[in-house]
Coordinates of C-alpha atoms and ligand atoms in Angstrom, one line a residue:
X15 CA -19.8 31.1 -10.8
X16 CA -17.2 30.0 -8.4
X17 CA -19.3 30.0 -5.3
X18 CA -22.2 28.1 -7.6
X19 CA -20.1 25.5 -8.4
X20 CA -18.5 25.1 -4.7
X21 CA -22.1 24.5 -3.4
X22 CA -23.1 21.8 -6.3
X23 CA -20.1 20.0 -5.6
X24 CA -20.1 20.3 -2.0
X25 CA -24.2 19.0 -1.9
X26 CA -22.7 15.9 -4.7
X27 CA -19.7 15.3 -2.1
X28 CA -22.4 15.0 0.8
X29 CA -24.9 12.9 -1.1
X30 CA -21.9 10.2 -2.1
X31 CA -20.7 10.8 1.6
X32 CA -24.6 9.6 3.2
X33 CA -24.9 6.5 -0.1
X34 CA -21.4 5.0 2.1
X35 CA -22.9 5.7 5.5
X36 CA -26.4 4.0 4.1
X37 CA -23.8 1.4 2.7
X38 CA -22.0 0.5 5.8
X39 CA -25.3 0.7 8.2
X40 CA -27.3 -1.7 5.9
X41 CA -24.0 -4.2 5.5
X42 CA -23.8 -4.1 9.2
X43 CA -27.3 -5.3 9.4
X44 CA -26.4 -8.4 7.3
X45 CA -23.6 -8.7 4.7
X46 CA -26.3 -10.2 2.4
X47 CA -27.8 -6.5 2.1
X48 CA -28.0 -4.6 -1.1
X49 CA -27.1 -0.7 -1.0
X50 CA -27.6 2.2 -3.4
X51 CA -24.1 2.0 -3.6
X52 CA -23.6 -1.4 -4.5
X53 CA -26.0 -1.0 -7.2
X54 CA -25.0 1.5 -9.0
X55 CA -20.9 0.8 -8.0
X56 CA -21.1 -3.2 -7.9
X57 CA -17.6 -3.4 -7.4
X58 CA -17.7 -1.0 -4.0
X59 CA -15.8 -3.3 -1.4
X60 CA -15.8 -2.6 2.2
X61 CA -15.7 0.4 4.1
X62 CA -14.0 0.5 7.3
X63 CA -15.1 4.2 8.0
X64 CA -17.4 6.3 7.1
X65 CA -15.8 9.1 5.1
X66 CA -16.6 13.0 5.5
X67 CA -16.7 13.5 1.7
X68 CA -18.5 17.1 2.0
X69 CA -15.3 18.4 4.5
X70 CA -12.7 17.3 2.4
X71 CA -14.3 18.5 -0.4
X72 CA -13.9 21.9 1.3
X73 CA -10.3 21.0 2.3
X74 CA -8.9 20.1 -1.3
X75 CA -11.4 22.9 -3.0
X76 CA -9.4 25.4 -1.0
X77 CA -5.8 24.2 -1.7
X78 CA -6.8 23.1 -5.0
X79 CA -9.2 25.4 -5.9
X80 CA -11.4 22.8 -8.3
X81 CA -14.4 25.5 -8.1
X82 CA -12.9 28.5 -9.3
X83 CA -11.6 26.5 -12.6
X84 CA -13.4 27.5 -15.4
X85 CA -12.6 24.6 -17.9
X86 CA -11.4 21.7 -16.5
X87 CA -13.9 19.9 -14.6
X88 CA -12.9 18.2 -11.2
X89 CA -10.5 15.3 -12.7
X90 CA -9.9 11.6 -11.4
X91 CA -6.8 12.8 -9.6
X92 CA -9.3 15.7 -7.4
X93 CA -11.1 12.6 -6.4
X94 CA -8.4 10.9 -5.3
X95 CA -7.3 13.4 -3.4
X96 CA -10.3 14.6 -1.5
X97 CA -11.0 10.4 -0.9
X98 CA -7.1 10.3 1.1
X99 CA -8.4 13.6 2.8
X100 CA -11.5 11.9 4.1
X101 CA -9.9 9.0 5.0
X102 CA -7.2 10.8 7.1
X103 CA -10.2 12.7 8.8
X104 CA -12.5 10.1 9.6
X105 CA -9.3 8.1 10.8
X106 CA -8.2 11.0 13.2
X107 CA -11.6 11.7 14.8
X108 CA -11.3 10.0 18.2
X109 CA -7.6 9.6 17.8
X110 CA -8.4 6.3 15.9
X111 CA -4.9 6.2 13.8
X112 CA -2.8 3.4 15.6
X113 CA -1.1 1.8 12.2
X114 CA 0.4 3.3 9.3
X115 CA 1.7 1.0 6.5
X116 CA 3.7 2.2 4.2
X117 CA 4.4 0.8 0.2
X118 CA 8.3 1.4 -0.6
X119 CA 8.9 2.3 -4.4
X120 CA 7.0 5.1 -5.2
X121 CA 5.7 5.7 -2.0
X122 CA 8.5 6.8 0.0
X123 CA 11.2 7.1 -2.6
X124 CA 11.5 7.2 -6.0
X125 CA 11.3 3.5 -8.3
X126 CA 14.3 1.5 -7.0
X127 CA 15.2 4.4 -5.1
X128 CA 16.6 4.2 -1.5
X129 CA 15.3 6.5 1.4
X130 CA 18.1 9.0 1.9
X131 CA 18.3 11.0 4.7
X132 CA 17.5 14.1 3.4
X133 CA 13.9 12.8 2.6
X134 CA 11.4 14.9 4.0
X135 CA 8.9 12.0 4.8
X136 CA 11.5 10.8 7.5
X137 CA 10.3 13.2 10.2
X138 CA 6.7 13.1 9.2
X139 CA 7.1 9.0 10.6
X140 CA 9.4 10.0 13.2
X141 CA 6.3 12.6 14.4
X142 CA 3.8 10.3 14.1
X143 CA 6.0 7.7 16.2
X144 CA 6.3 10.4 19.0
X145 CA 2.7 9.9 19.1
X146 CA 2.5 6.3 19.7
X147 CA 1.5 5.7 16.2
X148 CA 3.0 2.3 14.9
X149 CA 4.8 2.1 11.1
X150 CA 4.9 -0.7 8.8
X151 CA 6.9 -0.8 5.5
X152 CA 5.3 -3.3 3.8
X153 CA 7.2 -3.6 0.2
X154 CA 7.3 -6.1 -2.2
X155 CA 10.9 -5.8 -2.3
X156 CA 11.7 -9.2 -1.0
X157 CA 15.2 -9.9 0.7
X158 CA 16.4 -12.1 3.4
X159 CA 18.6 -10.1 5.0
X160 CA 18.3 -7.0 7.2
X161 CA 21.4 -5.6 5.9
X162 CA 19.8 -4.8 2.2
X163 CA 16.6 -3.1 3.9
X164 CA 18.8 -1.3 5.4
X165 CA 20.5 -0.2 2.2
X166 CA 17.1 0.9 1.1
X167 CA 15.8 2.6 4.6
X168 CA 19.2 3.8 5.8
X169 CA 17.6 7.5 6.0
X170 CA 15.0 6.5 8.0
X171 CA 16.6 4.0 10.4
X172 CA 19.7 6.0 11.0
X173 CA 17.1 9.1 12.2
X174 CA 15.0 6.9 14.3
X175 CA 18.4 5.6 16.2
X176 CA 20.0 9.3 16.3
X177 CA 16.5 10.5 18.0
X178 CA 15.9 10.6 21.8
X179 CA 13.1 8.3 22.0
X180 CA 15.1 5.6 20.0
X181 CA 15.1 3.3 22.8
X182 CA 11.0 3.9 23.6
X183 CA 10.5 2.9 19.8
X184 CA 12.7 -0.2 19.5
X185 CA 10.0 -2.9 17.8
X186 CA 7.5 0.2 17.0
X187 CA 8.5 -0.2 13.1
X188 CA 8.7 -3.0 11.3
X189 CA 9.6 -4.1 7.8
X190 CA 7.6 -6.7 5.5
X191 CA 9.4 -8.0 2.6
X192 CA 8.0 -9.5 -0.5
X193 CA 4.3 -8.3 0.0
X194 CA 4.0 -10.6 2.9
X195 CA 7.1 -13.0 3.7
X196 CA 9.7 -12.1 5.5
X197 CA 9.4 -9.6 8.9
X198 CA 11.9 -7.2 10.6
X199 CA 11.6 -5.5 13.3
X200 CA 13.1 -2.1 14.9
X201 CA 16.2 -2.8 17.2
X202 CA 18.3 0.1 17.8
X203 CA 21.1 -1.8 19.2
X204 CA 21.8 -4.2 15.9
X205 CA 24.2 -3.5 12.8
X206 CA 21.5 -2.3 10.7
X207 CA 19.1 -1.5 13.1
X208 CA 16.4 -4.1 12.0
X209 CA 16.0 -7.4 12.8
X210 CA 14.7 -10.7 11.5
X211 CA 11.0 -11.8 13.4
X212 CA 11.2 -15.1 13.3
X213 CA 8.1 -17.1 11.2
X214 CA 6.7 -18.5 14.4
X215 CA 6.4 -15.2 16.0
X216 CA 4.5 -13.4 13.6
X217 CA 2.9 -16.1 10.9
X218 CA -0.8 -15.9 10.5
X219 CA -2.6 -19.6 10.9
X220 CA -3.9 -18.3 7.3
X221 CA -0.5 -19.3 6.4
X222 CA 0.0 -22.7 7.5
X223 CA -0.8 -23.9 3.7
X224 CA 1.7 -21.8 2.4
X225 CA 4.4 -24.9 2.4
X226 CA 8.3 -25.0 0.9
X227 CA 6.2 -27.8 -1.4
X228 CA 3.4 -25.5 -2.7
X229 CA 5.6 -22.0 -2.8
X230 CA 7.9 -24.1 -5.6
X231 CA 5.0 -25.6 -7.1
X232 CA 3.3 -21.8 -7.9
X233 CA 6.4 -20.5 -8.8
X234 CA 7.8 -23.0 -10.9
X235 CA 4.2 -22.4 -13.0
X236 CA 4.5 -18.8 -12.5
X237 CA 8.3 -18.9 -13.5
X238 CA 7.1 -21.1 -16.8
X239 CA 4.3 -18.7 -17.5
X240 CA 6.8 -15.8 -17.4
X241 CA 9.3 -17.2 -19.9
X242 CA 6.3 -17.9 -22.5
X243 CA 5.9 -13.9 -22.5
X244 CA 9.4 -13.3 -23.1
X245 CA 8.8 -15.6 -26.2
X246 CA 5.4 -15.0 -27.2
X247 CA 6.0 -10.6 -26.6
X248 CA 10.2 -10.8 -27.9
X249 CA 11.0 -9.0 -24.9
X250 CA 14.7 -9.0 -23.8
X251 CA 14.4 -9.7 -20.1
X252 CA 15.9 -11.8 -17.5
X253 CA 13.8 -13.9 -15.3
X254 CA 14.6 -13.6 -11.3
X255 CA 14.1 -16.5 -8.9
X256 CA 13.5 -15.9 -5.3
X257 CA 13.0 -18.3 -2.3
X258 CA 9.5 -16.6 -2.7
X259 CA 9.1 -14.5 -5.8
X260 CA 9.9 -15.1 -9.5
X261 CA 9.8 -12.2 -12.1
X262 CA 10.9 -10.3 -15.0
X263 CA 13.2 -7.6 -15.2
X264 CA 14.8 -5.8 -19.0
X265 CA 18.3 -6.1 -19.7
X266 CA 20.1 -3.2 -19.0
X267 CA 19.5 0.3 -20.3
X268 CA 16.2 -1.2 -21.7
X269 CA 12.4 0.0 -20.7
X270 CA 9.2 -2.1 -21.5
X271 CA 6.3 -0.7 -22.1
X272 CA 3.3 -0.1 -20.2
X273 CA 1.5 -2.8 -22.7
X274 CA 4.0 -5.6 -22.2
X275 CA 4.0 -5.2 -19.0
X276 CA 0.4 -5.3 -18.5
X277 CA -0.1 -8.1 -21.0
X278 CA 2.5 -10.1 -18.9
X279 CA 0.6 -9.9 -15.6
X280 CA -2.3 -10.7 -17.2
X281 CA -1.0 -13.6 -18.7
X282 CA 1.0 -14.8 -15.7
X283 CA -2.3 -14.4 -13.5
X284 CA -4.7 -16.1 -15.6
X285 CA -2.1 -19.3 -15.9
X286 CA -1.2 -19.4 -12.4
X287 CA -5.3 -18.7 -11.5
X288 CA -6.0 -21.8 -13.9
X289 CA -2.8 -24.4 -12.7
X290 CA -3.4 -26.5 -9.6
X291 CA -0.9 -24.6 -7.6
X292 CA -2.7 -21.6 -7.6
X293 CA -5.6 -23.2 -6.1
X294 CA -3.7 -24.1 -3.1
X295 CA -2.3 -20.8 -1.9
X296 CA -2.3 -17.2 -2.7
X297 CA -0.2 -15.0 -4.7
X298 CA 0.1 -11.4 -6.4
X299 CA 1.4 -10.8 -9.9
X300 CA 1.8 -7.0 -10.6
X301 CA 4.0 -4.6 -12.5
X302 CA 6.6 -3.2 -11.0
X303 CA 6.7 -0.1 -13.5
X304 CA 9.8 -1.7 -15.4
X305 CA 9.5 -5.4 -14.1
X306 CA 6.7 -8.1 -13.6
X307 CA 6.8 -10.3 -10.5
X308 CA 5.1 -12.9 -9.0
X309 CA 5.0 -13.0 -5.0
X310 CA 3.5 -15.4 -2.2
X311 CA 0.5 -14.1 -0.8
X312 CA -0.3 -10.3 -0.9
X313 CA -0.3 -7.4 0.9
X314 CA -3.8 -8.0 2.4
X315 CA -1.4 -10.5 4.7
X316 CA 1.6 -8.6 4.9
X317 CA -0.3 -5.5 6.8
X318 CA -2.5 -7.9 8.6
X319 CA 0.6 -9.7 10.1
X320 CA 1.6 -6.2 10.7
X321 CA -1.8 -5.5 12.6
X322 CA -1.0 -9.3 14.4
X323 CA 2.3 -8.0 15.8
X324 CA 1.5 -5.0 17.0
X325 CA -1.3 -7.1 19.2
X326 CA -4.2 -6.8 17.4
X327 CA -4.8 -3.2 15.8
X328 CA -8.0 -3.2 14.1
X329 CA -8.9 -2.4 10.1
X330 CA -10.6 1.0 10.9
X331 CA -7.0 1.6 13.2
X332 CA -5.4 1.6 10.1
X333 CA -3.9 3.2 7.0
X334 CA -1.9 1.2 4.2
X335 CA -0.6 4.2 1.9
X336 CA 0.6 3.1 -1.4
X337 CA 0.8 4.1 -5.1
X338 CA -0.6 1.0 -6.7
X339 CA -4.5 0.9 -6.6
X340 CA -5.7 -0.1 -10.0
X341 CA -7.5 -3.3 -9.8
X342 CA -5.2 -5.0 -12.3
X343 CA -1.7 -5.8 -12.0
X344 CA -1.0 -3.3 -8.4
X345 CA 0.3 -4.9 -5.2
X346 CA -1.3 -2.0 -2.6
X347 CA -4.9 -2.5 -4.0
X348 CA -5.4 -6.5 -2.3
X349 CA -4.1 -4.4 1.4
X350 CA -8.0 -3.0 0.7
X351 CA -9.0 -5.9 2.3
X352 CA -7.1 -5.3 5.5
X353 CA -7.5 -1.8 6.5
X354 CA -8.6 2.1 5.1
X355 CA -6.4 3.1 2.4
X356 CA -4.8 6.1 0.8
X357 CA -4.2 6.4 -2.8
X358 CA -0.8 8.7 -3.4
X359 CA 0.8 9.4 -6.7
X360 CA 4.4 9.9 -5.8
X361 CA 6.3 10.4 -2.3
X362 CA 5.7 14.1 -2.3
X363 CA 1.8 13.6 -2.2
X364 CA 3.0 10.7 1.0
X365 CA 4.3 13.9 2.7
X366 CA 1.3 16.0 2.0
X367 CA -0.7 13.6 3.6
X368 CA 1.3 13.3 6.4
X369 CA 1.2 16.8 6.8
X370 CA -2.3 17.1 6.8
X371 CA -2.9 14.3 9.1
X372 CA -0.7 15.9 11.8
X373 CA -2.4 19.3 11.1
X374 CA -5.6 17.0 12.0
X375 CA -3.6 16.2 15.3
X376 CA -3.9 12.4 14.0
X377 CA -2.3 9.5 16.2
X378 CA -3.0 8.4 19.7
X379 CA -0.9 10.4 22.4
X380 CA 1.3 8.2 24.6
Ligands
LIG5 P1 7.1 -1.8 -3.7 O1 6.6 -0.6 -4.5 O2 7.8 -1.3 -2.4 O3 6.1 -2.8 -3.4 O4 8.3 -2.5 -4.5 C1 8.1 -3.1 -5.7 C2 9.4 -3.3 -6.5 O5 10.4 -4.1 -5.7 C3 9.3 -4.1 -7.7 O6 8.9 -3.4 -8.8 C4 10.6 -4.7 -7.9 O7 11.4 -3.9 -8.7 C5 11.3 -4.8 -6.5 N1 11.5 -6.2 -6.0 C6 12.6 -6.6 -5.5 N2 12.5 -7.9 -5.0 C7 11.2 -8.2 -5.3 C8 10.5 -9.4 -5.0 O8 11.0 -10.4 -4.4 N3 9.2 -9.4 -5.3 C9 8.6 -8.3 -5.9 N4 9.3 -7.2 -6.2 C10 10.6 -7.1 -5.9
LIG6 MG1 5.0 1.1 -5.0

């Protein structure tokens, strides 16, 4: 039965694997082209790479062992794993990995965690590093200062100085705050080890609209639209307002639920989508798992200003791995648009995929 079933799934994996490649070859032709694909998924966005669905089928089947179960079919969260183990393939073939952005919460640490040094994704970066690999931390988290990054990446940043190639790296990491505005770079040689980029030096021209005149106008609607929830749901929150972010977040000791916070983003995007302001530039309203916020821009442009600073590295070059991926209401799912993606579930499934893509011997050798 077991050997039945791993061929089915295996010939399913490699039919879905040649419907992208017929995908990708017909859109290359002309984007106005129509695929399988597209017709029976029309919300399939781009791919950057092709994905060898029919190996990493075989990878996952054999750690997870989906065909020998005799009850439980193969679930939403198989997929999602044998989707990251394609990606990290096709990525590694012809040492293509130059980028690797990382989401914060839930990603690397634990919600509103910091990265302590014991954290076992610290030398899977430091590894990939060695290899000439560059890293991004592109986080909603949105401060102004390197010293409260550093709070949250001490574990991290304190192992990449102690290393021997500390000096070799300096400005081979950076940091992007609040989805998309606010850049740090590596520098081994400062108090806390990161330093501010300044706007000039790493803005894209996308940007230019985004004005201190039309980042108050969205927020103040956003920050509006955020106190009618509190009203209109009775929930007891706070409301937080950044130089570029406005949200929600529960009085102490207190947890919303997954349905107030949902109904808030929803609420918050539709108002913003419909005011003025939010024609002019864009923003990401998501929950946070206990909090709502409202950021400038998205991380679409925070790992493309990423891509920017590190001199150009292409889409297909690059992996944004993050925890949010649900169309509605998650911050990772707009950096889709920038490069290939991995969809994790917590930081220890971060660390399995790093592991796997150094057993694929993934990352340019310097
Ligand atoms: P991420 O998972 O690294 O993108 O971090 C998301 C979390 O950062 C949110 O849930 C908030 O708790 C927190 N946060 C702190 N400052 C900001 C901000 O300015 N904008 C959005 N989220 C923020
Ligand atoms: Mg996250």
């Amino acid at each position: 039965m077991a050997s039945k079933a791993q061929a089915r799934y295996g010939e399913i994996m490699r039919d879905v694997e040649e419907m992208v490649n017929d995908h990708i070859a017909r859109l290359r032709k002309s984007p106005a082209n129509i695929s399988k694909l597209k017709l029976l998924v029309p919300t399939v966005g781009q791919f950057f790479t092709p994905l060898p669905l029919q190996d990493a089928f075989s990878y996952q089947d054999h750690k997870r062992r989906i065909s020998s179960r005799r009850f439980v079919a193969p679930s939403f969260n198989d997929i999602r794993l044998i989707l990251n183990s394609a990606q990290a393939m096709a990525l590694v073939k012809n040492s293509q990995l130059e980028l690797v952005t990382f989401d914060g919460d839930l990603t690397l640490y634990d919600d509103g965690a910091v990265l302590t040094p014991e954290n076992p994704v610290i030398e899977r970066i430091l590894a990939l590093m060695r290899r000439g690999v560059r890293i991004g931390i592109v986080t909603a988290a949105g401060y102004t200062e390197a010293k409260e990054y550093y709070r949250r990446l001490a574990g991290l940043l304190d192992a990449l100085a102690a290393s021997e190639v500390s000096h070799k790296l300096e400005h081979n990491l950076v940091v992007m705050g609040g989805e998309s505005n606010f850049l740090f770079t590596y520098t081994p040689t400062s108090e806390y080890k990161l330093e501010r980029v300044h706007d000039a030096d790493w803005r894209l021209p996308e940007m230019a609209t985004w004005t201190d005149e039309n980042v108050k106008a969205l927020l103040d609607v956003a920050e509006q639209a955020l106190l009618n929830c509190k009203t209109t749901l009775n929930i007891p929150v706070e409301i937080l307002r950044k130089s570029h972010a406005v949200g929600i977040y529960p009085e102490k000791h207190h947890k919303l639920s997954r349905e107030q916070l949902e109904e808030t983003v929803l609420v918050v995007q539709r108002i913003i989508e419909s005011s003025p302001a939010g024609q002019k530039i864009p923003f990401c309203a998501f929950n946070g798992g206990n909090d709502v916020f409202v950021d400038i821009g998205d991380k679409s442009y925070g790992v493309m200003a990423c891509q920017r600073y590190f001199g150009g590295i292409a889409g297909d070059k690059t992996l944004h791995v993050g925890d949010q991926f649900l169309s509605a209401g998650s911050n990772d799912f707009k950096a889709r648009l920038a490069c290939t993606t991995a969809w994790i579930a917590n930081p220890r499934e971060t660390v399995m995929l790093l592991d796997e893509v150094q057993e694929l011997g993934g990352g340019a050798k310097t």
